[in-house]
Short mmCIF file of N, CA and C in Angstrom, two decimals:
data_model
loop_
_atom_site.label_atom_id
_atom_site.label_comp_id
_atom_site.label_asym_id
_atom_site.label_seq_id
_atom_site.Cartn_x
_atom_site.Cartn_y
_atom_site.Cartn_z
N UNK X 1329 14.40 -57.85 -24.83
CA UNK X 1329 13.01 -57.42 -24.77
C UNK X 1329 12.97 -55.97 -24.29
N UNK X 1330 12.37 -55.15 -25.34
CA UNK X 1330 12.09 -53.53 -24.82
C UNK X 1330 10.45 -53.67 -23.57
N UNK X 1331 10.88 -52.99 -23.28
CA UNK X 1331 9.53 -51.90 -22.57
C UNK X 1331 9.10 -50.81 -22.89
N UNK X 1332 8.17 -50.39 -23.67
CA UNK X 1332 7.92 -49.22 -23.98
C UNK X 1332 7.05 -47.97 -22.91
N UNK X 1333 7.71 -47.08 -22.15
CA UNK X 1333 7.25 -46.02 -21.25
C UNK X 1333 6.29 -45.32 -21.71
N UNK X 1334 5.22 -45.51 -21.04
CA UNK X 1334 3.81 -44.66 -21.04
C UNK X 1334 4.35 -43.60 -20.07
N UNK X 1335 3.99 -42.13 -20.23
CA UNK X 1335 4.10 -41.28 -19.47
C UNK X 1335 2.49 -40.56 -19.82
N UNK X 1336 2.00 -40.36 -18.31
CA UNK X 1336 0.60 -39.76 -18.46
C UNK X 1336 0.79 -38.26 -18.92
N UNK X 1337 -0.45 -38.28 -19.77
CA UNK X 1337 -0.77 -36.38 -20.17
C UNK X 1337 -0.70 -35.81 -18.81
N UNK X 1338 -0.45 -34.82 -18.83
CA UNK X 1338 -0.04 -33.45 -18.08
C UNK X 1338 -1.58 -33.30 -16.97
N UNK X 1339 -2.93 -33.29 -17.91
CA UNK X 1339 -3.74 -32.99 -17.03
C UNK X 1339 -4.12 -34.21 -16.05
N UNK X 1340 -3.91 -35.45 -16.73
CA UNK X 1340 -4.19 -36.74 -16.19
C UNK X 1340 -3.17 -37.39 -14.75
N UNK X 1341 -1.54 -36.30 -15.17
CA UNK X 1341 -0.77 -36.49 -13.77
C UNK X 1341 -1.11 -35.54 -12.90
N UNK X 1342 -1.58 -34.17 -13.09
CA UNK X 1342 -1.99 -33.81 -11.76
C UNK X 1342 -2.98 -33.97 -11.50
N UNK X 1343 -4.04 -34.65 -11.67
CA UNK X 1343 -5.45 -34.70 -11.20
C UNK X 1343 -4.67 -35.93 -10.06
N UNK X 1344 -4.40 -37.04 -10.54
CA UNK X 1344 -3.37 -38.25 -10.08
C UNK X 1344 -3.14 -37.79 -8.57
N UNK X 1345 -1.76 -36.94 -8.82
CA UNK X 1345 -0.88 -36.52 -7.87
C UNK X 1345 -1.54 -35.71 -6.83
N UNK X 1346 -2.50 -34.61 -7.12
CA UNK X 1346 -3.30 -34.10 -6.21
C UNK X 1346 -4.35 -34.85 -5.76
N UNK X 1347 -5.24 -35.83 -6.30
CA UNK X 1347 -5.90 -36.44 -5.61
C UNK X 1347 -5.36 -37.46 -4.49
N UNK X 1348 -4.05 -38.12 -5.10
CA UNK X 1348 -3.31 -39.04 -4.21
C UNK X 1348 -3.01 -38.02 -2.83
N UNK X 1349 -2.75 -36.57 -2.52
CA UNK X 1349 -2.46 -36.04 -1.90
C UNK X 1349 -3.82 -36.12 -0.93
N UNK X 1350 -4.71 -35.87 -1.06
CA UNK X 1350 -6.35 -35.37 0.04
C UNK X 1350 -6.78 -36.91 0.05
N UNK X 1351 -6.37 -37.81 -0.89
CA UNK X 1351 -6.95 -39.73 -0.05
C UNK X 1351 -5.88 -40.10 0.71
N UNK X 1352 -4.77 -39.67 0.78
CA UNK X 1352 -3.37 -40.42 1.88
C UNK X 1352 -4.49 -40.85 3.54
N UNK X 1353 -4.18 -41.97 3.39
CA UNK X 1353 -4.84 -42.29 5.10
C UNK X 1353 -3.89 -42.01 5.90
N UNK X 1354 -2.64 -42.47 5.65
CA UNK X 1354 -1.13 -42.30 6.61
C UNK X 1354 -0.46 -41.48 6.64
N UNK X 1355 0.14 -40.71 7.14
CA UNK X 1355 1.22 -39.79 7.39
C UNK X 1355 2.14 -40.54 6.21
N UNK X 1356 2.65 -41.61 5.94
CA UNK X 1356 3.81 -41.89 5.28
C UNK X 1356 2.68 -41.98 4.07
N UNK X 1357 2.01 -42.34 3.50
CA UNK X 1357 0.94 -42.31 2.44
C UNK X 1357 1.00 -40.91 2.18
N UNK X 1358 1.16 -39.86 2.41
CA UNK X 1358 0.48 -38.26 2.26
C UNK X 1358 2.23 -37.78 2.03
N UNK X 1359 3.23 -38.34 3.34
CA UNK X 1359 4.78 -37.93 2.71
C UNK X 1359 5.23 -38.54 1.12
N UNK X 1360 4.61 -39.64 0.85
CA UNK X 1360 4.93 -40.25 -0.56
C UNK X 1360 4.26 -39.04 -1.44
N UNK X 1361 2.72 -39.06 -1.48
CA UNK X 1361 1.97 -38.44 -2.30
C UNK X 1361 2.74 -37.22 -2.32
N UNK X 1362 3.17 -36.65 -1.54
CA UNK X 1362 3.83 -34.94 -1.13
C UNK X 1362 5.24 -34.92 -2.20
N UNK X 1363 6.17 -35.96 -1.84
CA UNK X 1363 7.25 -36.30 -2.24
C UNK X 1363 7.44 -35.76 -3.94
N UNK X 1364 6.21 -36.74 -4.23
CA UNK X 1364 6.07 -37.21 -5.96
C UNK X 1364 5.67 -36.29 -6.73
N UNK X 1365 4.65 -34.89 -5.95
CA UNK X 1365 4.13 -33.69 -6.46
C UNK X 1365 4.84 -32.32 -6.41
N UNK X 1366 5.45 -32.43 -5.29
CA UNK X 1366 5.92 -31.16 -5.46
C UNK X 1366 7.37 -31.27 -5.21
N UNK X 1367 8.34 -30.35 -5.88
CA UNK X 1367 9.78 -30.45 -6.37
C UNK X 1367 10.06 -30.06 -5.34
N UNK X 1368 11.74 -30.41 -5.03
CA UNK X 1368 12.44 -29.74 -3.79
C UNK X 1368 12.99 -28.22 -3.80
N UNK X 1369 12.78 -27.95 -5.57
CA UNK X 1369 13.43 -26.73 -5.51
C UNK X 1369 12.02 -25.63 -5.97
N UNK X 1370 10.71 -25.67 -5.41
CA UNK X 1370 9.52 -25.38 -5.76
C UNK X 1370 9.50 -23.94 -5.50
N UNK X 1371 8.86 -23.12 -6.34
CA UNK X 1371 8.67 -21.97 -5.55
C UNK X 1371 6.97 -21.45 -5.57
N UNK X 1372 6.72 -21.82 -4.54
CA UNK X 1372 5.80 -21.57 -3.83
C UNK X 1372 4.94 -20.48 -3.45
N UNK X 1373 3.63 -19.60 -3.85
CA UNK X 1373 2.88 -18.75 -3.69
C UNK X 1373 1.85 -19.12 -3.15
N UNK X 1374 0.97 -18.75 -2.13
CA UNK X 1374 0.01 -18.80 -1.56
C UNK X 1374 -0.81 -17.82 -0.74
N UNK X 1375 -2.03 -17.18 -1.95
CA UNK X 1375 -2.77 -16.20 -1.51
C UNK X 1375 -1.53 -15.05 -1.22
N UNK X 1376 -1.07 -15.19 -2.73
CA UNK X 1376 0.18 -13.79 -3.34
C UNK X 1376 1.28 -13.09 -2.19
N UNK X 1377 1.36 -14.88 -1.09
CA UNK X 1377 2.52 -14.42 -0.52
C UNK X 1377 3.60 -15.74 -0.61
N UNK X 1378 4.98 -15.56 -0.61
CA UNK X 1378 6.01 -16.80 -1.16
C UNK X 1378 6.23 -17.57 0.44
N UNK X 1379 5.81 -19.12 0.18
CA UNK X 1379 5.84 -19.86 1.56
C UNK X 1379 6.99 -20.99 0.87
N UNK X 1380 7.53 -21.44 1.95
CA UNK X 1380 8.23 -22.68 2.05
C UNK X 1380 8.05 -23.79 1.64
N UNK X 1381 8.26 -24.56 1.09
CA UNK X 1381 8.12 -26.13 0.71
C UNK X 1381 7.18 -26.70 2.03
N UNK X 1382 8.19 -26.81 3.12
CA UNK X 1382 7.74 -27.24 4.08
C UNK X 1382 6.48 -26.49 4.78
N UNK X 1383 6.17 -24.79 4.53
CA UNK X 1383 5.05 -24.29 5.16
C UNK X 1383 4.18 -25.01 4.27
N UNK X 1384 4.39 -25.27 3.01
CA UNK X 1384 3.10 -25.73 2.42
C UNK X 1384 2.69 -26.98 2.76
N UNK X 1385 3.78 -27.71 2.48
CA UNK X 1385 3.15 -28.94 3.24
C UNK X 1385 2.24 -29.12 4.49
N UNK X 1386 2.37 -28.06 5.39
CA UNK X 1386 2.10 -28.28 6.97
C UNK X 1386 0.67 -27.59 6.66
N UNK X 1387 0.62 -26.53 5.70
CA UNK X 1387 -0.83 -26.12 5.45
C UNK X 1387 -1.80 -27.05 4.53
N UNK X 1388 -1.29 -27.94 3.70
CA UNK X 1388 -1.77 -29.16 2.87
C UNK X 1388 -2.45 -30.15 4.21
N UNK X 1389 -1.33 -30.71 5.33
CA UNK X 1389 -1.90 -31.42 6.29
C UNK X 1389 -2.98 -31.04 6.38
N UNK X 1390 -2.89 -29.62 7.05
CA UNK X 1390 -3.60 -29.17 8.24
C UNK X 1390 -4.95 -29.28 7.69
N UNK X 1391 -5.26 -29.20 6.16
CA UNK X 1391 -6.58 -29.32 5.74
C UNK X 1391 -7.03 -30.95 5.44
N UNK X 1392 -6.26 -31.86 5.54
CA UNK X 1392 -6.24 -33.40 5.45
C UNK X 1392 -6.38 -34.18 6.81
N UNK X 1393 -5.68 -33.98 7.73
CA UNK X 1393 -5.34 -34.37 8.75
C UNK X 1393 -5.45 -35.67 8.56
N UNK X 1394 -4.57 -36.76 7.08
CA UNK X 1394 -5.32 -38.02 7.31
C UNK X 1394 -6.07 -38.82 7.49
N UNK X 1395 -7.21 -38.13 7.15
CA UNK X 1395 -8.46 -38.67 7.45
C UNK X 1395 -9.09 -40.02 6.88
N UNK X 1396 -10.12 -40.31 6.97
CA UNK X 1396 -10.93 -41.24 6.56
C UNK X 1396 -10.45 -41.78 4.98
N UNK X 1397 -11.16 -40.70 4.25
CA UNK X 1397 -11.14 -40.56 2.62
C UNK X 1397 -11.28 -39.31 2.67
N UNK X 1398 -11.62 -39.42 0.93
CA UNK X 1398 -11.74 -38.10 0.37
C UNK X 1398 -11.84 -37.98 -0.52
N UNK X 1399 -13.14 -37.40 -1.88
CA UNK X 1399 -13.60 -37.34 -2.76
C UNK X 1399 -12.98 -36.09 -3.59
N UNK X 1400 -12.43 -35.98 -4.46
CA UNK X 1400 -11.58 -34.92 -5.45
C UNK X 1400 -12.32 -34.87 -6.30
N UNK X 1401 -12.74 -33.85 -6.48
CA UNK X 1401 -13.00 -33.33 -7.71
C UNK X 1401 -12.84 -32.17 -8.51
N UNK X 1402 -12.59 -32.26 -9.98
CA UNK X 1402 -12.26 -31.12 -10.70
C UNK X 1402 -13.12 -30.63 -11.76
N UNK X 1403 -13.65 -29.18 -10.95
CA UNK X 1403 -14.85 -28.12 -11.76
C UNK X 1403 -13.72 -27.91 -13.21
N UNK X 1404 -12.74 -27.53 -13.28
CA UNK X 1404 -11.60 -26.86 -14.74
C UNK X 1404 -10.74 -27.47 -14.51
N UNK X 1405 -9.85 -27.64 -15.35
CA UNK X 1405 -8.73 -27.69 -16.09
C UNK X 1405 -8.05 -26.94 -17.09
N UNK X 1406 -7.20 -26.66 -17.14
CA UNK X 1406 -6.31 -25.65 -18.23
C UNK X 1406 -5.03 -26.14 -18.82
N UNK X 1407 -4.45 -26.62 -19.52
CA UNK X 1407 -3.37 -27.16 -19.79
C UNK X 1407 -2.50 -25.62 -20.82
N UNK X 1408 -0.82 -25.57 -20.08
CA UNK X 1408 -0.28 -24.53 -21.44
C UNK X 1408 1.06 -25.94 -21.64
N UNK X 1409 0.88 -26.12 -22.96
CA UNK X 1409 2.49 -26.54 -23.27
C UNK X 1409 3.61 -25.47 -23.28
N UNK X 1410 5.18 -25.70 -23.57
CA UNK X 1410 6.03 -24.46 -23.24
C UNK X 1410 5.85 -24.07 -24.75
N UNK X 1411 6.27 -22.95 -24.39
CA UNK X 1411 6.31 -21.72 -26.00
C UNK X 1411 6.98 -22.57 -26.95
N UNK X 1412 6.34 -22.77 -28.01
CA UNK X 1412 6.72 -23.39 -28.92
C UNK X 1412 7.04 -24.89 -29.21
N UNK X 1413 6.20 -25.36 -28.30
CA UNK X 1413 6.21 -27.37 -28.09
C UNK X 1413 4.94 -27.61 -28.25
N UNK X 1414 4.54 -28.79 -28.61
CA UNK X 1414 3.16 -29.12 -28.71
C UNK X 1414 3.31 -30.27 -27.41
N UNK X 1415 4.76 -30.49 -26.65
CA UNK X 1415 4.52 -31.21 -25.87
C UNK X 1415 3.36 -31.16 -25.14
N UNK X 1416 2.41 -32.55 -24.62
CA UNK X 1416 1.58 -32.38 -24.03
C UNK X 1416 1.79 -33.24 -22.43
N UNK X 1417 3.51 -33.62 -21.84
CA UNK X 1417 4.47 -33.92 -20.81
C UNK X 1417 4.39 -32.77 -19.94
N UNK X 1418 4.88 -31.68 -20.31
CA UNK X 1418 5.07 -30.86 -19.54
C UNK X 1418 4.29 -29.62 -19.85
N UNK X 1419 4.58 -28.79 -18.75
CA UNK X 1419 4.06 -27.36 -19.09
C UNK X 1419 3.50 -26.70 -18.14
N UNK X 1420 2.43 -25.78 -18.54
CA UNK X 1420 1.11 -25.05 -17.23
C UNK X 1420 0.53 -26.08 -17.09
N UNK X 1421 -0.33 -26.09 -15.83
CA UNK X 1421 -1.42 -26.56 -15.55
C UNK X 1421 -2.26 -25.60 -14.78
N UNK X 1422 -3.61 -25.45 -15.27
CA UNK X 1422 -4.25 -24.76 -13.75
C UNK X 1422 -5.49 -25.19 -13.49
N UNK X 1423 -6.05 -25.70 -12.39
CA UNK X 1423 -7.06 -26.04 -12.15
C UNK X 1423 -8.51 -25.64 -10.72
N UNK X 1424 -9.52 -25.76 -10.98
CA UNK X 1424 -10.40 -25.56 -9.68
C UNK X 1424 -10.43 -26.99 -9.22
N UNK X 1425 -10.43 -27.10 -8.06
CA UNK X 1425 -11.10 -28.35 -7.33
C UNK X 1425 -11.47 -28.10 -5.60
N UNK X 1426 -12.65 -29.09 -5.72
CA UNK X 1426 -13.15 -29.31 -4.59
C UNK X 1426 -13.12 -30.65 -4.11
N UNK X 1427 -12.38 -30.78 -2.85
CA UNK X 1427 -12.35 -31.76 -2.33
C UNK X 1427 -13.14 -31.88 -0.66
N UNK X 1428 -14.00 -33.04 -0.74
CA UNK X 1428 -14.67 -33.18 0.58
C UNK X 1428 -13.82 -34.24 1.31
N UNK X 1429 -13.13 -34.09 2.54
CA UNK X 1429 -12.76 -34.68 2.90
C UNK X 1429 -13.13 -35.63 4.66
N UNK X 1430 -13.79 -36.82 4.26
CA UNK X 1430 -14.21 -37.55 5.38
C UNK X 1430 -13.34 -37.54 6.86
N UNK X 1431 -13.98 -37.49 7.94
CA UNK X 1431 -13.23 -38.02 9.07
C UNK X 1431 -13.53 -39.38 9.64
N UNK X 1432 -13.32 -39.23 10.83
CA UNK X 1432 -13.53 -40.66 11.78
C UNK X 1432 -14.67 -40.69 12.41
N UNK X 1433 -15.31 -39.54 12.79
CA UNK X 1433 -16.60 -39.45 13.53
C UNK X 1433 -17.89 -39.35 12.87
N UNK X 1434 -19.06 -39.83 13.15
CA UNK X 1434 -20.23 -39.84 12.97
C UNK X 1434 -21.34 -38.78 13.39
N UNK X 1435 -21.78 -37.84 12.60
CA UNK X 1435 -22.39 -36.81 13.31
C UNK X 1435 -24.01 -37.16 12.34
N UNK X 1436 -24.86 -37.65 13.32
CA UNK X 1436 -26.16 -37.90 12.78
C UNK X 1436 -26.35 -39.35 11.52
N UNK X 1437 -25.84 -40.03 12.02
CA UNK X 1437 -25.17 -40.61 10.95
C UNK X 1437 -24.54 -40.73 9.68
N UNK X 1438 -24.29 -39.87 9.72
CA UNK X 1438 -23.27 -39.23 8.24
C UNK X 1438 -21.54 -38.80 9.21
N UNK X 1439 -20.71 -39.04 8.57
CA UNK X 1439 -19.65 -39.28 8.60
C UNK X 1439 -19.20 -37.35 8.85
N UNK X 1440 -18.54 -36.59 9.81
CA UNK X 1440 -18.15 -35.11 9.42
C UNK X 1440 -17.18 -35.70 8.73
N UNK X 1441 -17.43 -34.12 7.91
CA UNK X 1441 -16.78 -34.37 6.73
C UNK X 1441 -16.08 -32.52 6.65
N UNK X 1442 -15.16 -31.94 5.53
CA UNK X 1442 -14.45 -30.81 5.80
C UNK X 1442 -14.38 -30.58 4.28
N UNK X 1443 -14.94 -29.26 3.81
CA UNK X 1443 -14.53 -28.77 1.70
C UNK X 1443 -13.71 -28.24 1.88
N UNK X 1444 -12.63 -28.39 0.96
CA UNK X 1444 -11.42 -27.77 0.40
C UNK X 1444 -11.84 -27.26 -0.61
N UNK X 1445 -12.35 -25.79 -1.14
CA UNK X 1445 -12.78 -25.46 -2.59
C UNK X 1445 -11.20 -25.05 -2.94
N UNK X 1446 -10.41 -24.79 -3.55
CA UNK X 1446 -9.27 -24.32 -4.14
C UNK X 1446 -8.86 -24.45 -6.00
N UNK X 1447 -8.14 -23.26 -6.19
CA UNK X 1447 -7.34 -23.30 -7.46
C UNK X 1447 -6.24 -23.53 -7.00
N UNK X 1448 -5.18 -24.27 -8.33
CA UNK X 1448 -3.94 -24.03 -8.13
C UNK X 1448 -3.07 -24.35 -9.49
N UNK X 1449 -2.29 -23.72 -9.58
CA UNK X 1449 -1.17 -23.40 -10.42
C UNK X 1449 -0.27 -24.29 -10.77
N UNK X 1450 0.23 -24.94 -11.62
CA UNK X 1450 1.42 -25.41 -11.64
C UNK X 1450 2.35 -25.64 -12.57
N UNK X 1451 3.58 -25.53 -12.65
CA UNK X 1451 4.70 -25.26 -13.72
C UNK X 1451 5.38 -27.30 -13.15
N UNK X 1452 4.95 -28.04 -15.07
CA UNK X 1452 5.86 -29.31 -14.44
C UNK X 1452 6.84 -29.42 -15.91
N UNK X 1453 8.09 -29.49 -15.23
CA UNK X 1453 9.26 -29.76 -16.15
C UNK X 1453 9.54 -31.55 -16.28
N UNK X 1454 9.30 -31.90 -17.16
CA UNK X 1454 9.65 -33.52 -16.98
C UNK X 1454 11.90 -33.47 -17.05
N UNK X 1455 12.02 -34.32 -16.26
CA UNK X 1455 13.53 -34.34 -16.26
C UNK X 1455 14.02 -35.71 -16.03
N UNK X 1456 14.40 -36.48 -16.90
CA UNK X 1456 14.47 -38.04 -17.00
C UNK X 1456 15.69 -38.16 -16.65
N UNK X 1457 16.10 -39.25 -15.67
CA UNK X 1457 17.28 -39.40 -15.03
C UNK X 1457 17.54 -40.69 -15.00
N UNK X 1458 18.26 -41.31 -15.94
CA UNK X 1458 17.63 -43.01 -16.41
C UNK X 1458 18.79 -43.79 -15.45
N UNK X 1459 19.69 -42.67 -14.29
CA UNK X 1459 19.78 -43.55 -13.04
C UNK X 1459 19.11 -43.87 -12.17
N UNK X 1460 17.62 -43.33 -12.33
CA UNK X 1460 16.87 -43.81 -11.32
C UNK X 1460 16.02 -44.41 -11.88
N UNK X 1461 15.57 -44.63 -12.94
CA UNK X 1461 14.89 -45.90 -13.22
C UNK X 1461 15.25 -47.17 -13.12
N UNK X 1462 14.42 -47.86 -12.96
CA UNK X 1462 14.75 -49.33 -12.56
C UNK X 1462 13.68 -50.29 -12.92
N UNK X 1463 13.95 -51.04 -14.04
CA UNK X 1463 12.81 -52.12 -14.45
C UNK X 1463 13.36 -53.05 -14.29
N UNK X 1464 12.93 -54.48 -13.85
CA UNK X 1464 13.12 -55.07 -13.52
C UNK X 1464 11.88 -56.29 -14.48
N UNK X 1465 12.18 -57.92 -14.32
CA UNK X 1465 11.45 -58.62 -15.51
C UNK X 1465 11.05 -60.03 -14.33
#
């Protein structure tokens, strides 16, 4: 018996992956989401200066802090496939989003809450490594 692999369109995995990033309730929920989005060998720009894997992450927290929830949303989208592919797996992505993100406290009865307006960039190479897959029946 085959299985046939769905792999999501390009714009449909990072909306995914970044939203999974600003709803993580847990520290280990937000290290998974972190894990799955951004590569170990990433190179990293932020406000046209080059940060660390790890600075980014700690600046990703710092605007999450695990909170409550958190509503994502995306004003654009941009998709580039690579020069000369119609792949629609990999490629550019660039997008606006605003994310409101809930806390724990109650201010007037409404929940504080914190906007993330941001763009961001991203280059995804799909790279299939069929030792790490694992299906199971």
């Amino acid at each position: 018996m085959s299985t046939a692999i769905v792999l999501p369109q390009l714009p449909q995995w990072f909306e995914g992956r970044l939203s999974a990033l600003y709803k993580a309730k847990t520290v280990e929920e937000f290290d998974e989401a972190f894990e799955s989005f951004v590569s170990e060998h990433a190179t990293i720009r932020v406000n046209g200066q080059n940060v660390d894997r790890d600075q980014y992450k700690r600046m990703i927290q710092g605007e999450i802090k695990t909170e409550v929830d958190a509503d994502v949303t995306f004003q654009g989208i941009v998709t580039v496939p690579p020069k000369g592919s119609n792949d629609s797996y990999t490629g550019s992505v660039g997008a606006f989003f605003k994310a409101v993100v809930y806390g724990r406290l109650f201010v007037f009865a409404q929940r504080e809450s914190s906007t993330v307006s941001s763009s961001l960039n991203v280059m995804y190479v799909f790279m299939f490594q069929p030792a790490q897959l694992a299906i199971s029946y």
